[in-house]
């Protein structure tokens, strides 16, 4: 990860199955997803999880507002 979490807002996204993930979103680089608010446990294969993909799509469709 080349970015620090403190430089961007971190959003908590609820998933349909009850889990929650933390995300920071960069306009050019896209989303980075984490298992914790401290942004230390990155979810590297988030694009393989349909629940996370749906939450990211919801976030983008709302105009990047949670």
GROMACS .gro file of C-alpha atoms in nm:
model
   66
    1UNK     CA    1   0.000   0.000   0.000
    2UNK     CA    2   0.148   0.333  -0.101
    3UNK     CA    3  -0.101   0.560   0.075
    4UNK     CA    4  -0.156   0.639   0.438
    5UNK     CA    5  -0.506   0.610   0.576
    6UNK     CA    6  -0.487   0.941   0.759
    7UNK     CA    7  -0.460   1.129   0.429
    8UNK     CA    8  -0.809   1.033   0.310
    9UNK     CA    9  -1.146   0.979   0.476
   10UNK     CA   10  -1.219   0.619   0.573
   11UNK     CA   11  -1.575   0.494   0.523
   12UNK     CA   12  -1.732   0.196   0.696
   13UNK     CA   13  -1.941   0.003   0.444
   14UNK     CA   14  -2.203  -0.247   0.562
   15UNK     CA   15  -2.230  -0.564   0.356
   16UNK     CA   16  -2.550  -0.756   0.286
   17UNK     CA   17  -2.433  -1.054   0.495
   18UNK     CA   18  -2.382  -0.840   0.807
   19UNK     CA   19  -2.007  -0.788   0.781
   20UNK     CA   20  -1.852  -0.442   0.766
   21UNK     CA   21  -1.543  -0.332   0.575
   22UNK     CA   22  -1.350  -0.008   0.586
   23UNK     CA   23  -1.268   0.170   0.263
   24UNK     CA   24  -1.071   0.467   0.147
   25UNK     CA   25  -1.147   0.588  -0.205
   26UNK     CA   26  -0.910   0.769  -0.439
   27UNK     CA   27  -1.059   0.930  -0.751
   28UNK     CA   28  -0.783   0.795  -0.978
   29UNK     CA   29  -0.664   0.479  -0.802
   30UNK     CA   30  -1.005   0.360  -0.684
   31UNK     CA   31  -1.093   0.185  -0.359
   32UNK     CA   32  -0.868   0.029  -0.099
   33UNK     CA   33  -1.053  -0.199   0.142
   34UNK     CA   34  -0.951  -0.303   0.491
   35UNK     CA   35  -1.074  -0.528   0.770
   36UNK     CA   36  -0.998  -0.270   1.041
   37UNK     CA   37  -1.039   0.105   1.089
   38UNK     CA   38  -0.663   0.150   1.138
   39UNK     CA   39  -0.613   0.043   0.773
   40UNK     CA   40  -0.356  -0.221   0.861
   41UNK     CA   41  -0.532  -0.537   0.740
   42UNK     CA   42  -0.591  -0.483   0.369
   43UNK     CA   43  -0.831  -0.702   0.173
   44UNK     CA   44  -0.622  -0.768  -0.137
   45UNK     CA   45  -0.873  -0.984  -0.325
   46UNK     CA   46  -1.185  -0.779  -0.249
   47UNK     CA   47  -1.290  -0.793  -0.615
   48UNK     CA   48  -1.356  -1.167  -0.578
   49UNK     CA   49  -1.619  -1.112  -0.306
   50UNK     CA   50  -1.960  -1.025  -0.456
   51UNK     CA   51  -2.077  -0.865  -0.130
   52UNK     CA   52  -1.786  -0.621  -0.123
   53UNK     CA   53  -1.827  -0.546  -0.494
   54UNK     CA   54  -2.194  -0.463  -0.438
   55UNK     CA   55  -2.105  -0.229  -0.149
   56UNK     CA   56  -1.841  -0.049  -0.356
   57UNK     CA   57  -2.086  -0.014  -0.645
   58UNK     CA   58  -2.347   0.127  -0.406
   59UNK     CA   59  -2.090   0.380  -0.282
   60UNK     CA   60  -1.998   0.490  -0.636
   61UNK     CA   61  -2.364   0.509  -0.745
   62UNK     CA   62  -2.441   0.742  -0.453
   63UNK     CA   63  -2.181   0.987  -0.577
   64UNK     CA   64  -1.903   0.856  -0.352
   65UNK     CA   65  -2.092   0.932  -0.033
   66UNK     CA   66  -2.170   0.678   0.234
   0.00000   0.00000   0.00000
